């Protein structure tokens, strides 16, 4: 049964149900398991705070390979519903075994593509054995830089979405589905 929350009333539409997200994470976990089995390296799921937390928790539970987890936090100098150009690292990882580590950066959503293209290059330059990217959602129509994730849950249209980790003004992250807010919510 779908969990009822106080925030359901703010939703214009549920775009992806909890059951659909469950199927998406299962498919991605199977793909990753398949691709990294027998790699001989450590596998690190690197979540980008805060949006990736719910998705990454689900993804790692569905994987069968042993994984380590870590987190980075970045800011893109944007608030509310828009993303601006520059990326700043607010929380970094500190490991001395990067050359023995395959990293999968885990994101909630790709919009302009700037966050993931920056972080991928940053970790490659940092000496990781390999770096791939996994995103729950992708808005390809919004790209400002050419970027294609290695693992992608679902493409969505150019709509601002919340839930399953994604926020608007720090709210709605705990919703078990992904939805589109009613326009009047932004005007409060
Ligand atoms: P990018 O660097 O433009 O690809 O930024 C991706 C980041 O923008 C995500 O990690 C989110 O924090 C944020 N973002 C982009 N689209 C949405 C959305 O529809 N809802 C909530 N956050 C979003
Ligand atoms: Mg984010």
mmCIF file of N, CA and C in Angstrom, residues 72-177:
data_model
loop_
_atom_site.group_PDB
_atom_site.id
_atom_site.type_symbol
_atom_site.label_atom_id
_atom_site.label_comp_id
_atom_site.label_asym_id
_atom_site.label_seq_id
_atom_site.Cartn_x
_atom_site.Cartn_y
_atom_site.Cartn_z
ATOM 1 N N UNK A 72 29.776 12.682 -1.520
ATOM 2 C CA UNK A 72 30.311 14.021 -1.745
ATOM 3 C C UNK A 72 29.143 14.987 -1.753
ATOM 4 N N UNK A 73 29.480 16.234 -1.463
ATOM 5 C CA UNK A 73 28.444 17.256 -1.536
ATOM 6 C C UNK A 73 28.973 18.391 -2.395
ATOM 7 N N UNK A 74 28.172 18.829 -3.322
ATOM 8 C CA UNK A 74 28.577 19.939 -4.178
ATOM 9 C C UNK A 74 27.477 20.981 -4.180
ATOM 10 N N UNK A 75 27.846 22.189 -4.518
ATOM 11 C CA UNK A 75 26.807 23.195 -4.709
ATOM 12 C C UNK A 75 26.983 23.762 -6.096
ATOM 13 N N UNK A 76 25.860 24.101 -6.709
ATOM 14 C CA UNK A 76 25.942 24.650 -8.057
ATOM 15 C C UNK A 76 25.497 26.107 -8.064
ATOM 16 N N UNK A 77 25.624 26.763 -6.937
ATOM 17 C CA UNK A 77 25.283 28.187 -6.834
ATOM 18 C C UNK A 77 23.901 28.501 -7.351
ATOM 19 N N UNK A 78 22.958 27.584 -7.150
ATOM 20 C CA UNK A 78 21.599 27.879 -7.586
ATOM 21 C C UNK A 78 20.644 27.522 -6.473
ATOM 22 N N UNK A 79 19.570 28.251 -6.346
ATOM 23 C CA UNK A 79 18.590 27.890 -5.325
ATOM 24 C C UNK A 79 17.254 27.656 -6.011
ATOM 25 N N UNK A 80 16.318 27.063 -5.314
ATOM 26 C CA UNK A 80 14.981 26.843 -5.860
ATOM 27 C C UNK A 80 15.019 25.883 -7.026
ATOM 28 N N UNK A 81 14.428 26.246 -8.144
ATOM 29 C CA UNK A 81 14.235 25.293 -9.239
ATOM 30 C C UNK A 81 15.247 25.432 -10.368
ATOM 31 N N UNK A 82 16.235 26.304 -10.245
ATOM 32 C CA UNK A 82 17.185 26.453 -11.353
ATOM 33 C C UNK A 82 18.600 26.115 -10.917
ATOM 34 N N UNK A 83 19.410 25.707 -11.868
ATOM 35 C CA UNK A 83 20.788 25.332 -11.592
ATOM 36 C C UNK A 83 21.676 26.324 -12.332
ATOM 37 N N UNK A 84 22.654 26.875 -11.671
ATOM 38 C CA UNK A 84 23.562 27.777 -12.376
ATOM 39 C C UNK A 84 24.836 27.031 -12.737
ATOM 40 N N UNK A 85 25.741 27.704 -13.382
ATOM 41 C CA UNK A 85 26.858 27.051 -14.039
ATOM 42 C C UNK A 85 27.977 26.494 -13.169
ATOM 43 N N UNK A 86 28.349 27.140 -12.075
ATOM 44 C CA UNK A 86 29.596 26.785 -11.418
ATOM 45 C C UNK A 86 29.407 25.746 -10.321
ATOM 46 N N UNK A 87 30.374 24.831 -10.215
ATOM 47 C CA UNK A 87 30.298 23.754 -9.233
ATOM 48 C C UNK A 87 31.350 24.010 -8.160
ATOM 49 N N UNK A 88 30.946 23.833 -6.911
ATOM 50 C CA UNK A 88 31.876 23.978 -5.810
ATOM 51 C C UNK A 88 31.777 22.726 -4.936
ATOM 52 N N UNK A 89 32.924 22.143 -4.551
ATOM 53 C CA UNK A 89 32.908 20.953 -3.699
ATOM 54 C C UNK A 89 32.792 21.373 -2.235
ATOM 55 N N UNK A 90 31.724 20.914 -1.578
ATOM 56 C CA UNK A 90 31.500 21.261 -0.164
ATOM 57 C C UNK A 90 31.954 20.137 0.756
ATOM 58 N N UNK A 91 31.902 18.893 0.260
ATOM 59 C CA UNK A 91 32.376 17.740 1.030
ATOM 60 C C UNK A 91 33.070 16.802 0.049
ATOM 61 N N UNK A 92 34.317 16.492 0.345
ATOM 62 C CA UNK A 92 35.133 15.693 -0.576
ATOM 63 C C UNK A 92 35.333 14.297 0.013
ATOM 64 N N UNK A 93 35.810 13.348 -0.803
ATOM 65 C CA UNK A 93 36.196 12.052 -0.248
ATOM 66 C C UNK A 93 37.705 12.049 -0.032
ATOM 67 N N UNK A 94 38.124 11.298 0.960
ATOM 68 C CA UNK A 94 39.549 11.213 1.286
ATOM 69 C C UNK A 94 39.914 9.752 1.377
ATOM 70 N N UNK A 95 40.501 9.215 0.313
ATOM 71 C CA UNK A 95 40.901 7.811 0.288
ATOM 72 C C UNK A 95 42.286 7.716 -0.322
ATOM 73 N N UNK A 96 43.052 6.749 0.142
ATOM 74 C CA UNK A 96 44.380 6.575 -0.455
ATOM 75 C C UNK A 96 44.431 5.338 -1.358
ATOM 76 N N UNK A 97 43.248 4.777 -1.660
ATOM 77 C CA UNK A 97 43.218 3.567 -2.491
ATOM 78 C C UNK A 97 42.429 3.786 -3.790
ATOM 79 N N UNK A 98 42.402 5.022 -4.258
ATOM 80 C CA UNK A 98 41.599 5.324 -5.452
ATOM 81 C C UNK A 98 42.046 4.536 -6.684
ATOM 82 N N UNK A 99 43.347 4.260 -6.769
ATOM 83 C CA UNK A 99 43.842 3.539 -7.957
ATOM 84 C C UNK A 99 43.373 2.079 -7.957
ATOM 85 N N UNK A 100 42.874 1.618 -6.810
ATOM 86 C CA UNK A 100 42.348 0.245 -6.682
ATOM 87 C C UNK A 100 40.820 0.239 -6.644
ATOM 88 N N UNK A 101 40.223 1.365 -6.972
ATOM 89 C CA UNK A 101 38.783 1.509 -6.761
ATOM 90 C C UNK A 101 38.041 1.884 -8.039
ATOM 91 N N UNK A 102 36.973 1.125 -8.317
ATOM 92 C CA UNK A 102 36.035 1.499 -9.373
ATOM 93 C C UNK A 102 34.919 2.307 -8.718
ATOM 94 N N UNK A 103 34.729 3.524 -9.208
ATOM 95 C CA UNK A 103 33.711 4.404 -8.616
ATOM 96 C C UNK A 103 32.482 4.472 -9.518
ATOM 97 N N UNK A 104 31.318 4.361 -8.890
ATOM 98 C CA UNK A 104 30.077 4.706 -9.591
ATOM 99 C C UNK A 104 29.465 5.897 -8.845
ATOM 100 N N UNK A 105 29.438 7.035 -9.519
ATOM 101 C CA UNK A 105 28.814 8.221 -8.912
ATOM 102 C C UNK A 105 27.302 8.053 -9.041
ATOM 103 N N UNK A 106 26.603 8.217 -7.925
ATOM 104 C CA UNK A 106 25.150 8.012 -7.920
ATOM 105 C C UNK A 106 24.446 9.353 -7.726
ATOM 106 N N UNK A 107 23.588 9.699 -8.668
ATOM 107 C CA UNK A 107 22.867 10.974 -8.637
ATOM 108 C C UNK A 107 21.357 10.738 -8.683
ATOM 109 N N UNK A 108 20.625 11.724 -8.202
ATOM 110 C CA UNK A 108 19.171 11.667 -8.302
ATOM 111 C C UNK A 108 18.698 11.999 -9.715
ATOM 112 N N UNK A 109 19.309 13.052 -10.296
ATOM 113 C CA UNK A 109 18.802 13.528 -11.591
ATOM 114 C C UNK A 109 19.914 14.283 -12.316
ATOM 115 N N UNK A 110 19.920 14.175 -13.631
ATOM 116 C CA UNK A 110 20.835 14.985 -14.443
ATOM 117 C C UNK A 110 20.015 16.011 -15.198
ATOM 118 N N UNK A 111 20.445 17.235 -15.079
ATOM 119 C CA UNK A 111 19.741 18.357 -15.679
ATOM 120 C C UNK A 111 20.667 18.989 -16.728
ATOM 121 N N UNK A 112 21.446 19.982 -16.343
ATOM 122 C CA UNK A 112 22.391 20.591 -17.304
ATOM 123 C C UNK A 112 23.524 19.626 -17.653
ATOM 124 N N UNK A 113 23.808 18.689 -16.764
ATOM 125 C CA UNK A 113 24.939 17.772 -16.946
ATOM 126 C C UNK A 113 26.223 18.276 -16.314
ATOM 127 N N UNK A 114 26.198 19.498 -15.779
ATOM 128 C CA UNK A 114 27.443 20.095 -15.277
ATOM 129 C C UNK A 114 27.984 19.374 -14.037
ATOM 130 N N UNK A 115 27.112 19.012 -13.109
ATOM 131 C CA UNK A 115 27.571 18.384 -11.867
ATOM 132 C C UNK A 115 28.319 17.089 -12.165
ATOM 133 N N UNK A 116 27.706 16.216 -12.949
ATOM 134 C CA UNK A 116 28.332 14.904 -13.176
ATOM 135 C C UNK A 116 29.528 14.977 -14.100
ATOM 136 N N UNK A 117 29.504 15.849 -15.094
ATOM 137 C CA UNK A 117 30.683 15.897 -15.960
ATOM 138 C C UNK A 117 31.866 16.467 -15.185
ATOM 139 N N UNK A 118 31.600 17.424 -14.310
ATOM 140 C CA UNK A 118 32.674 17.976 -13.474
ATOM 141 C C UNK A 118 33.210 16.900 -12.518
ATOM 142 N N UNK A 119 32.317 16.212 -11.820
ATOM 143 C CA UNK A 119 32.761 15.236 -10.813
ATOM 144 C C UNK A 119 33.466 14.039 -11.434
ATOM 145 N N UNK A 120 33.014 13.612 -12.579
ATOM 146 C CA UNK A 120 33.649 12.477 -13.249
ATOM 147 C C UNK A 120 35.100 12.829 -13.569
ATOM 148 N N UNK A 121 35.302 13.994 -14.144
ATOM 149 C CA UNK A 121 36.665 14.413 -14.489
ATOM 150 C C UNK A 121 37.513 14.607 -13.225
ATOM 151 N N UNK A 122 36.908 15.190 -12.202
ATOM 152 C CA UNK A 122 37.614 15.419 -10.937
ATOM 153 C C UNK A 122 38.138 14.097 -10.348
ATOM 154 N N UNK A 123 37.293 13.064 -10.365
ATOM 155 C CA UNK A 123 37.689 11.773 -9.764
ATOM 156 C C UNK A 123 38.669 11.020 -10.660
ATOM 157 N N UNK A 124 38.526 11.175 -11.961
ATOM 158 C CA UNK A 124 39.503 10.566 -12.879
ATOM 159 C C UNK A 124 40.867 11.205 -12.685
ATOM 160 N N UNK A 125 40.885 12.528 -12.600
ATOM 161 C CA UNK A 125 42.163 13.233 -12.374
ATOM 162 C C UNK A 125 42.732 12.865 -11.012
ATOM 163 N N UNK A 126 41.835 12.544 -10.059
ATOM 164 C CA UNK A 126 42.261 12.137 -8.721
ATOM 165 C C UNK A 126 42.850 10.730 -8.675
ATOM 166 N N UNK A 127 42.765 10.005 -9.788
ATOM 167 C CA UNK A 127 43.455 8.726 -9.880
ATOM 168 C C UNK A 127 42.603 7.490 -9.680
ATOM 169 N N UNK A 128 41.277 7.639 -9.735
ATOM 170 C CA UNK A 128 40.415 6.452 -9.594
ATOM 171 C C UNK A 128 40.695 5.456 -10.717
ATOM 172 N N UNK A 129 40.573 4.166 -10.407
ATOM 173 C CA UNK A 129 40.797 3.145 -11.434
ATOM 174 C C UNK A 129 39.790 3.302 -12.569
ATOM 175 N N UNK A 130 38.544 3.565 -12.222
ATOM 176 C CA UNK A 130 37.531 3.873 -13.243
ATOM 177 C C UNK A 130 36.425 4.686 -12.601
ATOM 178 N N UNK A 131 35.720 5.455 -13.412
ATOM 179 C CA UNK A 131 34.604 6.254 -12.913
ATOM 180 C C UNK A 131 33.437 6.126 -13.888
ATOM 181 N N UNK A 132 32.316 5.650 -13.377
ATOM 182 C CA UNK A 132 31.085 5.639 -14.155
ATOM 183 C C UNK A 132 30.019 6.410 -13.387
ATOM 184 N N UNK A 133 28.887 6.656 -14.048
ATOM 185 C CA UNK A 133 27.824 7.437 -13.417
ATOM 186 C C UNK A 133 26.496 6.703 -13.527
ATOM 187 N N UNK A 134 25.700 6.840 -12.481
ATOM 188 C CA UNK A 134 24.382 6.210 -12.426
ATOM 189 C C UNK A 134 23.382 7.229 -11.914
ATOM 190 N N UNK A 135 22.365 7.501 -12.700
ATOM 191 C CA UNK A 135 21.352 8.452 -12.265
ATOM 192 C C UNK A 135 19.973 7.815 -12.294
ATOM 193 N N UNK A 136 19.162 8.167 -11.314
ATOM 194 C CA UNK A 136 17.791 7.669 -11.302
ATOM 195 C C UNK A 136 17.012 8.299 -12.456
ATOM 196 N N UNK A 137 17.108 9.627 -12.579
ATOM 197 C CA UNK A 137 16.334 10.347 -13.594
ATOM 198 C C UNK A 137 17.250 11.161 -14.498
ATOM 199 N N UNK A 138 16.777 11.419 -15.692
ATOM 200 C CA UNK A 138 17.560 12.199 -16.645
ATOM 201 C C UNK A 138 16.619 13.097 -17.436
ATOM 202 N N UNK A 139 17.016 14.377 -17.528
ATOM 203 C CA UNK A 139 16.275 15.322 -18.377
ATOM 204 C C UNK A 139 17.178 15.722 -19.533
ATOM 205 N N UNK A 140 17.299 14.877 -20.555
ATOM 206 C CA UNK A 140 18.267 15.140 -21.627
ATOM 207 C C UNK A 140 18.015 16.451 -22.364
ATOM 208 N N UNK A 141 16.757 16.898 -22.397
ATOM 209 C CA UNK A 141 16.447 18.142 -23.127
ATOM 210 C C UNK A 141 17.048 19.379 -22.459
ATOM 211 N N UNK A 142 17.557 19.233 -21.234
ATOM 212 C CA UNK A 142 18.081 20.385 -20.485
ATOM 213 C C UNK A 142 19.611 20.509 -20.546
ATOM 214 N N UNK A 143 20.277 19.649 -21.277
ATOM 215 C CA UNK A 143 21.743 19.636 -21.268
ATOM 216 C C UNK A 143 22.366 20.958 -21.704
ATOM 217 N N UNK A 144 23.369 21.376 -20.941
ATOM 218 C CA UNK A 144 24.203 22.519 -21.331
ATOM 219 C C UNK A 144 25.597 22.040 -21.696
ATOM 220 N N UNK A 145 25.963 20.842 -21.207
ATOM 221 C CA UNK A 145 27.222 20.231 -21.624
ATOM 222 C C UNK A 145 26.884 18.806 -22.084
ATOM 223 N N UNK A 146 27.697 18.313 -23.005
ATOM 224 C CA UNK A 146 27.454 16.984 -23.561
ATOM 225 C C UNK A 146 27.779 15.944 -22.494
ATOM 226 N N UNK A 147 26.782 15.211 -22.026
ATOM 227 C CA UNK A 147 27.050 14.209 -20.994
ATOM 228 C C UNK A 147 26.036 13.084 -21.073
ATOM 229 N N UNK A 148 26.522 11.852 -21.077
ATOM 230 C CA UNK A 148 25.644 10.672 -21.087
ATOM 231 C C UNK A 148 26.007 9.769 -19.919
ATOM 232 N N UNK A 149 25.046 9.476 -19.036
ATOM 233 C CA UNK A 149 25.356 8.591 -17.904
ATOM 234 C C UNK A 149 25.514 7.138 -18.369
ATOM 235 N N UNK A 150 26.264 6.366 -17.612
ATOM 236 C CA UNK A 150 26.440 4.948 -17.941
ATOM 237 C C UNK A 150 25.204 4.143 -17.568
ATOM 238 N N UNK A 151 24.577 4.512 -16.463
ATOM 239 C CA UNK A 151 23.366 3.831 -15.999
ATOM 240 C C UNK A 151 22.297 4.898 -15.770
ATOM 241 N N UNK A 152 21.126 4.650 -16.362
ATOM 242 C CA UNK A 152 20.066 5.661 -16.270
ATOM 243 C C UNK A 152 18.749 4.977 -15.977
ATOM 244 N N UNK A 153 18.072 5.446 -14.922
ATOM 245 C CA UNK A 153 16.805 4.838 -14.552
ATOM 246 C C UNK A 153 15.719 5.159 -15.543
ATOM 247 N N UNK A 154 15.485 6.457 -15.755
ATOM 248 C CA UNK A 154 14.368 6.867 -16.599
ATOM 249 C C UNK A 154 14.578 8.273 -17.129
ATOM 250 N N UNK A 155 14.252 8.468 -18.392
ATOM 251 C CA UNK A 155 14.239 9.819 -18.962
ATOM 252 C C UNK A 155 12.914 10.472 -18.625
ATOM 253 N N UNK A 156 12.982 11.764 -18.271
ATOM 254 C CA UNK A 156 11.730 12.478 -18.002
ATOM 255 C C UNK A 156 11.717 13.779 -18.797
ATOM 256 N N UNK A 157 10.528 14.341 -19.035
ATOM 257 C CA UNK A 157 10.460 15.619 -19.749
ATOM 258 C C UNK A 157 10.979 16.766 -18.889
ATOM 259 N N UNK A 158 11.042 17.944 -19.473
ATOM 260 C CA UNK A 158 11.556 19.113 -18.759
ATOM 261 C C UNK A 158 10.506 19.651 -17.780
ATOM 262 N N UNK A 159 10.407 18.951 -16.656
ATOM 263 C CA UNK A 159 9.486 19.367 -15.585
ATOM 264 C C UNK A 159 10.283 19.321 -14.301
ATOM 265 N N UNK A 160 10.014 20.223 -13.374
ATOM 266 C CA UNK A 160 10.676 20.163 -12.080
ATOM 267 C C UNK A 160 9.967 19.125 -11.225
ATOM 268 N N UNK A 161 10.723 18.146 -10.741
ATOM 269 C CA UNK A 161 10.121 17.040 -9.994
ATOM 270 C C UNK A 161 10.661 16.978 -8.561
ATOM 271 N N UNK A 162 9.889 16.383 -7.674
ATOM 272 C CA UNK A 162 10.300 16.219 -6.276
ATOM 273 C C UNK A 162 9.972 14.796 -5.818
ATOM 274 N N UNK A 163 10.547 14.437 -4.688
ATOM 275 C CA UNK A 163 10.272 13.129 -4.094
ATOM 276 C C UNK A 163 11.407 12.158 -4.330
ATOM 277 N N UNK A 164 11.429 11.091 -3.578
ATOM 278 C CA UNK A 164 12.470 10.064 -3.682
ATOM 279 C C UNK A 164 13.866 10.701 -3.647
ATOM 280 N N UNK A 165 14.059 11.617 -2.721
ATOM 281 C CA UNK A 165 15.351 12.288 -2.573
ATOM 282 C C UNK A 165 15.387 13.689 -3.127
ATOM 283 N N UNK A 166 14.561 13.950 -4.127
ATOM 284 C CA UNK A 166 14.587 15.267 -4.784
ATOM 285 C C UNK A 166 13.766 16.278 -4.000
ATOM 286 N N UNK A 167 14.305 17.492 -3.897
ATOM 287 C CA UNK A 167 13.632 18.488 -3.068
ATOM 288 C C UNK A 167 13.183 19.708 -3.859
ATOM 289 N N UNK A 168 12.244 20.417 -3.244
ATOM 290 C CA UNK A 168 12.021 21.818 -3.573
ATOM 291 C C UNK A 168 12.153 22.561 -2.249
ATOM 292 N N UNK A 169 13.098 23.484 -2.152
ATOM 293 C CA UNK A 169 13.356 24.223 -0.911
ATOM 294 C C UNK A 169 13.489 23.278 0.285
ATOM 295 N N UNK A 170 14.218 22.166 0.084
ATOM 296 C CA UNK A 170 14.533 21.169 1.125
ATOM 297 C C UNK A 170 13.351 20.321 1.578
ATOM 298 N N UNK A 171 12.194 20.497 0.959
ATOM 299 C CA UNK A 171 11.043 19.667 1.309
ATOM 300 C C UNK A 171 10.820 18.588 0.252
ATOM 301 N N UNK A 172 9.993 17.630 0.584
ATOM 302 C CA UNK A 172 9.501 16.568 -0.319
ATOM 303 C C UNK A 172 10.482 15.410 -0.555
ATOM 304 N N UNK A 173 11.694 15.458 0.031
ATOM 305 C CA UNK A 173 12.686 14.413 -0.252
ATOM 306 C C UNK A 173 12.209 13.029 0.192
ATOM 307 N N UNK A 174 11.415 12.959 1.229
ATOM 308 C CA UNK A 174 11.045 11.666 1.818
ATOM 309 C C UNK A 174 9.864 10.994 1.114
ATOM 310 N N UNK A 175 9.274 11.656 0.140
ATOM 311 C CA UNK A 175 8.148 11.025 -0.555
ATOM 312 C C UNK A 175 8.607 9.760 -1.269
ATOM 313 N N UNK A 176 7.792 8.699 -1.229
ATOM 314 C CA UNK A 176 8.209 7.423 -1.830
ATOM 315 C C UNK A 176 7.980 7.349 -3.342
ATOM 316 N N UNK A 177 7.542 8.449 -3.946
ATOM 317 C CA UNK A 177 7.318 8.506 -5.406
ATOM 318 C C UNK A 177 7.937 9.803 -5.928
#
